Amino acid sequence: MTYLVNGRSFDKEPEPGQCLRTFLRELGHFGVKKGCDAGDCGACTVWLDGSPVHSCITPAFRAEGREVTTIEGLGSPGNLHPMQRRFRDAPGFQCGFCTAGMIMTSATFTEEQKADLPRALKGNLCRCTGYRAIEDAVKGLSAVQTAAPGKAVGTSVGAPAAEDVVTGRAEFTMDTRMEGMLHLKVLHSPHAHARIVSIDKTAALAVPGVHRVYTWEDVPRRRFTTAIHTDHLVDPDDTYILDDTVRFVGQRVAAVLADTVGAAEEGCRKLAVEYEVLPAVFDPEEAMADGAPQLHESEDPFVRDSVHNLLFEIHSHIGDVDAGFAAADVIHEGTYVSPRVQHAHLETHGSIAWMEDGRLNVRTSSQSPSIAKVKLSYLFALRPDQLRVFCKRVGGGFGGKQEVISEDLAALATLDTGRPVGYEYTREEEFTTASPRHPMKLTVKLGAKADGTLTAFQVRNVSNTGAYGNHGGETLFAGGAAVMIYRCPNKKYDAYSVYTNTVPSGALRGYGMTQPAFAVESAMDELALALHLDPFELRRRNIVRSGDPLVAMHDGPDDVMFNEDGLAKCIDLVAGALARTADQPSPGPGWLVGAGVASSLHETAPPTEHISEAWITLGDDLVYELAVGTVEFGEGTSTAHVQIAANQLGTTPARIRLVQSDTDRTGFDTGAFASAGLFVAGNAVLRAANAVRDRILEFAAMHTGVHLVMCSMDDQDVVCGDERVALAELVALARTRGIRFTAARKAYGSPRSVTSNTQGFRIAVHRVTGEIRVLYSVHAADAGVIVNPEQVRGQVDGGVAQGIGFALTENYQVDADGVMANPSLRNYRIPTYADVPRTDLLLVGSSDSAGPMRSKGMAECCINPVAPALANALRDATGIRYRELPLTPERIYSRLNESQSARTGPRR
């Protein structure tokens, strides 16, 4: 069969039933991505005879004799298609995994389609951008700027990989072919709790192409935690690579290694497993009760109370809450429920392992290759010099890749066979086996004087950590920070992280703060209603101010600093914006209109130890090589690091060559999470750049005989008094003396600063259907000194969009047996273009940060106030308080029709 792809002819026979996506990738067209394999996301979009199709649901044989165009054939670096140029200049991407599909779809739009993007883009999903930047790209709006030498910070420069992203040349984890690579697939448990009695491998090993079957008897019997932190002791070592007891539906039972993915999958189907089914428990309150099924052994040293399935518990208090409630004029108490939420990064987890020169190499989609290396070294008893772990570009993370969950099996199989091995999750495996946000049930009790002054603040948090404790304790601790936002002399926080027979929970944007923020900010609105106070005014009277201690679970000293009232400014900005837009019309009869607000504070680095090291070297080509371990997955740290280095070295981003996320070529880096990629790694880059600059200036001063204080950097020269010396001359002269202009510097996550965020919504709710429409969205943020304005806007857009999904559309449904009922993007429903409003971003100028150039990360914190602001707007519109997420039309409709108190007209 003959295929014409990007103008080149190929004679190749597809496998029976093979889709066009896998066929094109076998031909080397890696710009065709896998996000779903179900026609849901559009990441695999290509053209057939000029028309866009989802190649994952298009049989390969249907392309025979037709013209196929992939993103690589649309244009190339230096010769971009107009739509590629628009996406580069908007910029219309963050992680870039969906970008090829977005461009291939958008490049075919007529003017009529451009005028109706909700319909035209319904087949393409993005998890990062919030779609505003994509809309700008389609409409030809440009935001990318050119930075003058030494003036990069504060400029919206483009990403270093921009042209590679828009042309499909940027390599993601699985975008490579290796000779002789084997493929690994996993058999997952059908039971929520069971002991494996036996596994018969005979039929599986008889499948043509199957090489190995691994069970719990074939792997190192070493406990570990999949969670990634510098200090591994903050997470429980309660997990094995493969275990003889399964504790949730979807847990690994065995792994099959074969020549092809199909053969490995068939091998899994042929395994004969005998289980002894054990009692299961799914609700954390039930799991803590006496007599509940016990998940972990009583002698397990990493479990706080195995009899009651308690991984971790916190009991802290400041002052006397009982006295505080006794002194209150008004008391509010309510229980708020937050569900599981999946990250839904479009690139699924995956790793490729191989041996090279006697060393194990692992290429993986991780947010921390440094710590992945530490864990793999421990699991397989390898010295650090026997192992390299690295990342290419990663297709989204949001905390989901702050785990080691694909690397271990790929490494195991390669160490066993000596062959390259690839292991890639399916979309269903992402939903059923990867770690979602912790479901939490929070009871908030507030006491206040008649004037709104808080007298008592009490929170009880029950967190469902699932079958294993990765991130269970740390997110529970982080949740306590939700009470630090308000001043109150009497606070109490009781929290429980509980094992259940459900998929293990993990890290997700907001990290333990998002769920408590929903509860606390909803409760504050309910308290304001009881006090007959405006919700803005109640917050103004109680928020922490500069000079106040950030009191959460103890009143001892900490390393958090802030000396500006960023939060007060955020609240005032949002209040003003909602007031200015109060006359927006209702969509029509039958719609109820309301407005809501919520705020959050977020520390700019995690409380556990966070380390980053940066290296900078000026080469003979006069390009500065910047090596930093931080991974780029759409959070924008690569761009920010280049800007910081260029700014300090008096040059432009074009003269910074970035090397990143490779344990052979970069220093240690804890990882890109909790906004530490900017705050911690950015500080390391700043210090390394300053050190290199100082070395160059000292050498130039010595060479010219001019005092050091009279020397300064220029783009190509060093100016010493009235004399200008070319950098090229200095580099050559230094080389003759055995001197290199290079430096390495480390940074740590202390001291820390705080970011402030306030979200406001005006919404309309249909009284019959329960549908919510966002009429207006505004977000105010204190991001410190802005390194890249367009990237900050993009992170807020993406965070608001993800928060809208958390609040309104994403519904992780689990049946009575612990089985997820909707493990697909189509049925789980992350927001589409049509679901996400444009958000007005209002930035507070502050300089109270300990971050690089006094900046603060914005990728993590902006999601926290979104859900409570929507819930508060819904209460304002309907008169009904909804305390459980998501706020689906069905849930809203049932309460609206049951309640006799629902208003019949708009409030504002």
mmCIF file of C-alpha atoms in Angstrom, residues 467-750:
data_model
loop_
_atom_site.group_PDB
_atom_site.id
_atom_site.type_symbol
_atom_site.label_atom_id
_atom_site.label_comp_id
_atom_site.label_asym_id
_atom_site.label_seq_id
_atom_site.Cartn_x
_atom_site.Cartn_y
_atom_site.Cartn_z
ATOM 1 C CA ALA A 467 -5.096 2.688 49.238
ATOM 2 C CA TYR A 468 -1.619 4.178 49.694
ATOM 3 C CA GLY A 469 -0.296 7.230 51.468
ATOM 4 C CA ASN A 470 1.665 9.074 48.791
ATOM 5 C CA HIS A 471 1.188 12.789 49.607
ATOM 6 C CA GLY A 472 -1.455 11.934 52.220
ATOM 7 C CA GLY A 473 0.279 13.550 55.172
ATOM 8 C CA GLU A 474 1.731 16.533 53.326
ATOM 9 C CA THR A 475 -1.570 17.553 51.731
ATOM 10 C CA LEU A 476 -3.248 17.239 55.119
ATOM 11 C CA PHE A 477 -0.645 19.550 56.611
ATOM 12 C CA ALA A 478 -0.971 21.966 53.671
ATOM 13 C CA GLY A 479 -4.745 22.067 54.188
ATOM 14 C CA GLY A 480 -4.230 23.578 57.607
ATOM 15 C CA ALA A 481 -2.834 26.671 55.915
ATOM 16 C CA ALA A 482 -6.365 27.532 54.789
ATOM 17 C CA VAL A 483 -6.990 28.937 58.269
ATOM 18 C CA MET A 484 -4.006 31.295 58.137
ATOM 19 C CA ILE A 485 -5.783 33.736 55.829
ATOM 20 C CA TYR A 486 -7.900 35.230 58.665
ATOM 21 C CA ARG A 487 -6.894 36.731 61.997
ATOM 22 C CA CYS A 488 -8.460 34.998 64.946
ATOM 23 C CA PRO A 489 -7.121 34.468 68.492
ATOM 24 C CA ASN A 490 -8.703 31.018 68.801
ATOM 25 C CA LYS A 491 -8.108 28.383 66.127
ATOM 26 C CA LYS A 492 -8.365 24.622 66.076
ATOM 27 C CA TYR A 493 -7.501 22.179 63.304
ATOM 28 C CA ASP A 494 -8.235 18.451 63.522
ATOM 29 C CA ALA A 495 -7.377 16.444 60.444
ATOM 30 C CA TYR A 496 -7.225 12.786 59.433
ATOM 31 C CA SER A 497 -5.647 11.154 56.409
ATOM 32 C CA VAL A 498 -7.452 7.842 56.010
ATOM 33 C CA TYR A 499 -6.712 4.716 53.989
ATOM 34 C CA THR A 500 -9.596 3.348 51.890
ATOM 35 C CA ASN A 501 -9.854 0.783 49.096
ATOM 36 C CA THR A 502 -9.836 3.436 46.385
ATOM 37 C CA VAL A 503 -7.252 4.727 43.916
ATOM 38 C CA PRO A 504 -4.390 6.400 45.834
ATOM 39 C CA SER A 505 -4.721 10.165 45.963
ATOM 40 C CA GLY A 506 -1.807 12.437 45.182
ATOM 41 C CA ALA A 507 -0.571 15.914 44.368
ATOM 42 C CA LEU A 508 -2.699 18.255 42.274
ATOM 43 C CA ARG A 509 -2.446 21.987 41.638
ATOM 44 C CA GLY A 510 -3.257 23.751 44.912
ATOM 45 C CA TYR A 511 -1.832 20.789 46.872
ATOM 46 C CA GLY A 512 -4.153 20.285 49.803
ATOM 47 C CA MET A 513 -5.269 23.927 49.826
ATOM 48 C CA THR A 514 -7.948 23.848 47.126
ATOM 49 C CA GLN A 515 -10.440 21.720 49.050
ATOM 50 C CA PRO A 516 -10.120 23.638 52.363
ATOM 51 C CA ALA A 517 -10.301 26.927 50.453
ATOM 52 C CA PHE A 518 -13.688 25.837 49.076
ATOM 53 C CA ALA A 519 -14.883 25.047 52.584
ATOM 54 C CA VAL A 520 -13.485 28.082 54.416
ATOM 55 C CA GLU A 521 -14.457 30.646 51.791
ATOM 56 C CA SER A 522 -17.961 29.189 51.467
ATOM 57 C CA ALA A 523 -18.313 29.296 55.243
ATOM 58 C CA MET A 524 -17.161 32.922 55.355
ATOM 59 C CA ASP A 525 -19.911 33.849 52.907
ATOM 60 C CA GLU A 526 -22.478 32.014 55.008
ATOM 61 C CA LEU A 527 -21.222 33.846 58.084
ATOM 62 C CA ALA A 528 -21.495 37.169 56.258
ATOM 63 C CA LEU A 529 -25.111 36.372 55.410
ATOM 64 C CA ALA A 530 -25.872 35.541 59.054
ATOM 65 C CA LEU A 531 -24.241 38.805 60.168
ATOM 66 C CA HIS A 532 -25.988 40.849 57.433
ATOM 67 C CA LEU A 533 -22.566 41.987 56.259
ATOM 68 C CA ASP A 534 -21.254 42.361 52.721
ATOM 69 C CA PRO A 535 -18.936 39.381 51.974
ATOM 70 C CA PHE A 536 -16.175 41.760 50.875
ATOM 71 C CA GLU A 537 -16.439 43.721 54.102
ATOM 72 C CA LEU A 538 -16.316 40.621 56.318
ATOM 73 C CA ARG A 539 -13.112 39.577 54.593
ATOM 74 C CA ARG A 540 -11.553 43.037 54.843
ATOM 75 C CA ARG A 541 -12.181 43.101 58.600
ATOM 76 C CA ASN A 542 -10.509 39.759 59.241
ATOM 77 C CA ILE A 543 -7.743 39.108 56.700
ATOM 78 C CA VAL A 544 -4.155 39.006 57.886
ATOM 79 C CA ARG A 545 -2.239 42.205 57.302
ATOM 80 C CA SER A 546 1.428 42.972 56.961
ATOM 81 C CA GLY A 547 3.012 42.615 60.352
ATOM 82 C CA ASP A 548 0.578 39.887 61.425
ATOM 83 C CA PRO A 549 1.928 36.383 62.005
ATOM 84 C CA LEU A 550 0.622 33.742 59.613
ATOM 85 C CA VAL A 551 -1.028 31.662 62.313
ATOM 86 C CA ALA A 552 -2.408 28.339 61.126
ATOM 87 C CA MET A 553 -1.679 25.320 63.322
ATOM 88 C CA HIS A 554 0.823 26.799 65.762
ATOM 89 C CA ASP A 555 1.919 30.219 66.885
ATOM 90 C CA GLY A 556 5.671 29.594 66.740
ATOM 91 C CA PRO A 557 8.089 31.346 64.385
ATOM 92 C CA ASP A 558 8.284 30.370 60.736
ATOM 93 C CA ASP A 559 10.257 31.282 57.620
ATOM 94 C CA VAL A 560 7.412 33.027 55.778
ATOM 95 C CA MET A 561 7.814 36.758 55.174
ATOM 96 C CA PHE A 562 5.470 39.406 53.823
ATOM 97 C CA ASN A 563 5.295 43.121 54.465
ATOM 98 C CA GLU A 564 2.698 44.371 51.986
ATOM 99 C CA ASP A 565 -1.086 44.050 52.059
ATOM 100 C CA GLY A 566 -1.352 42.196 48.768
ATOM 101 C CA LEU A 567 -4.506 40.348 49.768
ATOM 102 C CA ALA A 568 -6.357 43.528 50.770
ATOM 103 C CA LYS A 569 -5.481 45.032 47.413
ATOM 104 C CA CYS A 570 -6.703 41.916 45.594
ATOM 105 C CA ILE A 571 -10.049 42.064 47.411
ATOM 106 C CA ASP A 572 -10.492 45.752 46.602
ATOM 107 C CA LEU A 573 -9.622 45.254 42.940
ATOM 108 C CA VAL A 574 -12.172 42.456 42.510
ATOM 109 C CA ALA A 575 -14.839 44.379 44.414
ATOM 110 C CA GLY A 576 -14.330 47.336 42.104
ATOM 111 C CA ALA A 577 -14.420 45.189 38.968
ATOM 112 C CA LEU A 578 -17.672 43.470 39.984
ATOM 113 C CA ALA A 579 -19.226 46.841 40.816
ATOM 114 C CA ARG A 580 -18.238 48.290 37.433
ATOM 115 C CA THR A 581 -19.805 45.356 35.578
ATOM 116 C CA ALA A 582 -22.953 45.073 37.700
ATOM 117 C CA ASP A 583 -25.244 46.208 34.902
ATOM 118 C CA GLN A 584 -24.512 43.195 32.667
ATOM 119 C CA PRO A 585 -27.835 41.876 31.352
ATOM 120 C CA SER A 586 -29.330 38.523 32.252
ATOM 121 C CA PRO A 587 -29.336 35.931 29.441
ATOM 122 C CA GLY A 588 -33.147 36.163 29.452
ATOM 123 C CA PRO A 589 -36.279 34.875 31.177
ATOM 124 C CA GLY A 590 -35.782 31.953 33.527
ATOM 125 C CA TRP A 591 -32.240 32.921 34.537
ATOM 126 C CA LEU A 592 -31.179 33.891 38.056
ATOM 127 C CA VAL A 593 -28.127 36.138 38.356
ATOM 128 C CA GLY A 594 -25.664 36.351 41.253
ATOM 129 C CA ALA A 595 -22.104 37.329 42.120
ATOM 130 C CA GLY A 596 -19.545 35.703 44.368
ATOM 131 C CA VAL A 597 -16.028 36.207 45.634
ATOM 132 C CA ALA A 598 -13.344 34.140 47.373
ATOM 133 C CA SER A 599 -9.711 34.627 48.344
ATOM 134 C CA SER A 600 -6.657 32.578 49.212
ATOM 135 C CA LEU A 601 -3.123 32.876 50.481
ATOM 136 C CA HIS A 602 -0.449 30.460 49.328
ATOM 137 C CA GLU A 603 3.145 30.052 50.435
ATOM 138 C CA THR A 604 5.612 30.343 47.567
ATOM 139 C CA ALA A 605 7.486 27.109 48.288
ATOM 140 C CA PRO A 606 6.651 23.910 50.167
ATOM 141 C CA PRO A 607 7.559 23.721 53.862
ATOM 142 C CA THR A 608 9.666 20.618 53.270
ATOM 143 C CA GLU A 609 13.222 21.058 52.046
ATOM 144 C CA HIS A 610 13.419 22.168 48.398
ATOM 145 C CA ILE A 611 16.795 22.414 46.651
ATOM 146 C CA SER A 612 17.905 23.529 43.213
ATOM 147 C CA GLU A 613 21.292 24.014 41.580
ATOM 148 C CA ALA A 614 22.070 26.019 38.432
ATOM 149 C CA TRP A 615 25.233 26.106 36.328
ATOM 150 C CA ILE A 616 26.143 28.844 33.837
ATOM 151 C CA THR A 617 29.136 28.835 31.493
ATOM 152 C CA LEU A 618 30.152 31.370 28.842
ATOM 153 C CA GLY A 619 31.285 29.394 25.801
ATOM 154 C CA ASP A 620 33.759 30.257 23.061
ATOM 155 C CA ASP A 621 30.769 30.990 20.812
ATOM 156 C CA LEU A 622 29.763 33.748 23.286
ATOM 157 C CA VAL A 623 26.611 31.863 24.172
ATOM 158 C CA TYR A 624 25.884 31.299 27.843
ATOM 159 C CA GLU A 625 24.947 27.705 28.618
ATOM 160 C CA LEU A 626 22.453 27.564 31.475
ATOM 161 C CA ALA A 627 21.997 24.125 33.040
ATOM 162 C CA VAL A 628 19.169 23.694 35.521
ATOM 163 C CA GLY A 629 17.345 20.537 36.564
ATOM 164 C CA THR A 630 13.826 21.945 36.426
ATOM 165 C CA VAL A 631 11.433 20.242 34.005
ATOM 166 C CA GLU A 632 9.330 22.252 31.549
ATOM 167 C CA PHE A 633 5.721 21.057 31.311
ATOM 168 C CA GLY A 634 3.892 24.298 30.597
ATOM 169 C CA GLU A 635 4.555 26.158 33.832
ATOM 170 C CA GLY A 636 6.926 28.492 31.969
ATOM 171 C CA THR A 637 10.024 28.096 34.134
ATOM 172 C CA SER A 638 12.271 27.592 31.089
ATOM 173 C CA THR A 639 11.340 31.007 29.757
ATOM 174 C CA ALA A 640 11.652 32.652 33.166
ATOM 175 C CA HIS A 641 15.057 31.094 33.835
ATOM 176 C CA VAL A 642 16.392 32.293 30.503
ATOM 177 C CA GLN A 643 15.014 35.777 31.183
ATOM 178 C CA ILE A 644 16.579 35.964 34.639
ATOM 179 C CA ALA A 645 19.967 34.860 33.315
ATOM 180 C CA ALA A 646 19.841 37.251 30.350
ATOM 181 C CA ASN A 647 18.785 40.100 32.596
ATOM 182 C CA GLN A 648 21.729 39.668 34.968
ATOM 183 C CA LEU A 649 24.275 39.050 32.223
ATOM 184 C CA GLY A 650 23.294 42.149 30.266
ATOM 185 C CA THR A 651 22.317 40.167 27.211
ATOM 186 C CA THR A 652 19.247 38.853 25.371
ATOM 187 C CA PRO A 653 17.456 35.501 25.736
ATOM 188 C CA ALA A 654 18.785 34.528 22.303
ATOM 189 C CA ARG A 655 22.267 34.214 23.794
ATOM 190 C CA ILE A 656 21.206 31.795 26.529
ATOM 191 C CA ARG A 657 21.308 28.097 25.614
ATOM 192 C CA LEU A 658 19.212 26.086 28.061
ATOM 193 C CA VAL A 659 20.078 22.574 29.217
ATOM 194 C CA GLN A 660 17.558 21.129 31.617
ATOM 195 C CA SER A 661 16.066 18.150 33.433
ATOM 196 C CA ASP A 662 18.882 15.659 32.899
ATOM 197 C CA THR A 663 20.715 14.136 35.859
ATOM 198 C CA ASP A 664 23.849 13.694 33.710
ATOM 199 C CA ARG A 665 23.956 17.302 32.547
ATOM 200 C CA THR A 666 22.400 19.348 35.360
ATOM 201 C CA GLY A 667 22.660 19.651 39.109
ATOM 202 C CA PHE A 668 20.164 18.358 41.631
ATOM 203 C CA ASP A 669 16.674 19.814 41.519
ATOM 204 C CA THR A 670 13.886 18.751 43.871
ATOM 205 C CA GLY A 671 11.342 19.312 41.145
ATOM 206 C CA ALA A 672 8.935 21.639 39.422
ATOM 207 C CA PHE A 673 6.009 21.736 41.810
ATOM 208 C CA ALA A 674 4.551 24.158 44.383
ATOM 209 C CA SER A 675 5.771 27.029 42.148
ATOM 210 C CA ALA A 676 9.307 26.217 43.289
ATOM 211 C CA GLY A 677 10.482 26.087 39.677
ATOM 212 C CA LEU A 678 10.423 29.867 39.685
ATOM 213 C CA PHE A 679 10.921 30.616 43.364
ATOM 214 C CA VAL A 680 13.731 28.180 44.193
ATOM 215 C CA ALA A 681 15.313 27.229 40.860
ATOM 216 C CA GLY A 682 14.915 30.825 39.706
ATOM 217 C CA ASN A 683 16.952 31.966 42.686
ATOM 218 C CA ALA A 684 19.646 29.428 41.803
ATOM 219 C CA VAL A 685 19.749 30.783 38.242
ATOM 220 C CA LEU A 686 19.915 34.353 39.547
ATOM 221 C CA ARG A 687 22.833 33.542 41.843
ATOM 222 C CA ALA A 688 24.725 31.603 39.158
ATOM 223 C CA ALA A 689 24.238 34.421 36.639
ATOM 224 C CA ASN A 690 25.438 36.998 39.150
ATOM 225 C CA ALA A 691 28.492 34.870 39.926
ATOM 226 C CA VAL A 692 29.449 34.508 36.244
ATOM 227 C CA ARG A 693 28.893 38.226 35.676
ATOM 228 C CA ASP A 694 31.111 39.065 38.637
ATOM 229 C CA ARG A 695 33.881 36.765 37.389
ATOM 230 C CA ILE A 696 33.810 38.377 33.955
ATOM 231 C CA LEU A 697 33.854 41.877 35.438
ATOM 232 C CA GLU A 698 36.684 41.026 37.829
ATOM 233 C CA PHE A 699 38.750 39.636 34.945
ATOM 234 C CA ALA A 700 37.969 42.672 32.783
ATOM 235 C CA ALA A 701 38.923 45.042 35.614
ATOM 236 C CA MET A 702 42.224 43.219 36.070
ATOM 237 C CA HIS A 703 42.859 43.244 32.306
ATOM 238 C CA THR A 704 42.139 46.948 31.863
ATOM 239 C CA GLY A 705 43.438 48.186 35.184
ATOM 240 C CA VAL A 706 40.120 49.923 35.793
ATOM 241 C CA HIS A 707 38.502 49.685 39.225
ATOM 242 C CA LEU A 708 35.815 46.992 39.414
ATOM 243 C CA VAL A 709 33.047 49.444 40.324
ATOM 244 C CA MET A 710 33.634 51.188 36.974
ATOM 245 C CA CYS A 711 32.980 47.993 34.973
ATOM 246 C CA SER A 712 29.619 46.833 33.615
ATOM 247 C CA MET A 713 28.266 44.177 31.263
ATOM 248 C CA ASP A 714 26.991 44.878 27.783
ATOM 249 C CA ASP A 715 25.516 42.471 25.252
ATOM 250 C CA GLN A 716 28.798 41.810 23.437
ATOM 251 C CA ASP A 717 31.276 43.808 25.496
ATOM 252 C CA VAL A 718 32.406 44.803 28.949
ATOM 253 C CA VAL A 719 32.596 48.543 29.566
ATOM 254 C CA CYS A 720 35.420 49.523 31.929
ATOM 255 C CA GLY A 721 35.414 53.249 32.462
ATOM 256 C CA ASP A 722 35.939 54.759 28.993
ATOM 257 C CA GLU A 723 37.234 51.514 27.527
ATOM 258 C CA ARG A 724 35.079 48.895 25.803
ATOM 259 C CA VAL A 725 36.457 45.347 25.682
ATOM 260 C CA ALA A 726 34.845 42.689 23.513
ATOM 261 C CA LEU A 727 33.659 39.572 25.332
ATOM 262 C CA ALA A 728 35.294 37.503 22.605
ATOM 263 C CA GLU A 729 38.646 39.069 23.461
ATOM 264 C CA LEU A 730 38.169 38.403 27.169
ATOM 265 C CA VAL A 731 37.144 34.788 26.597
ATOM 266 C CA ALA A 732 40.185 34.152 24.392
ATOM 267 C CA LEU A 733 42.524 35.843 26.846
ATOM 268 C CA ALA A 734 41.041 33.931 29.792
ATOM 269 C CA ARG A 735 41.490 30.646 27.956
ATOM 270 C CA THR A 736 45.222 31.284 27.590
ATOM 271 C CA ARG A 737 45.396 31.607 31.360
ATOM 272 C CA GLY A 738 43.334 28.495 32.041
ATOM 273 C CA ILE A 739 40.330 30.502 33.241
ATOM 274 C CA ARG A 740 36.708 29.666 32.404
ATOM 275 C CA PHE A 741 33.798 31.972 33.028
ATOM 276 C CA THR A 742 31.574 29.498 34.798
ATOM 277 C CA ALA A 743 29.749 29.173 38.110
ATOM 278 C CA ALA A 744 27.352 26.908 39.982
ATOM 279 C CA ARG A 745 25.034 28.088 42.688
ATOM 280 C CA LYS A 746 22.365 26.466 44.856
ATOM 281 C CA ALA A 747 19.141 27.841 46.283
ATOM 282 C CA TYR A 748 16.779 26.559 48.924
ATOM 283 C CA GLY A 749 13.082 27.035 49.610
ATOM 284 C CA SER A 750 13.625 29.319 52.584
#
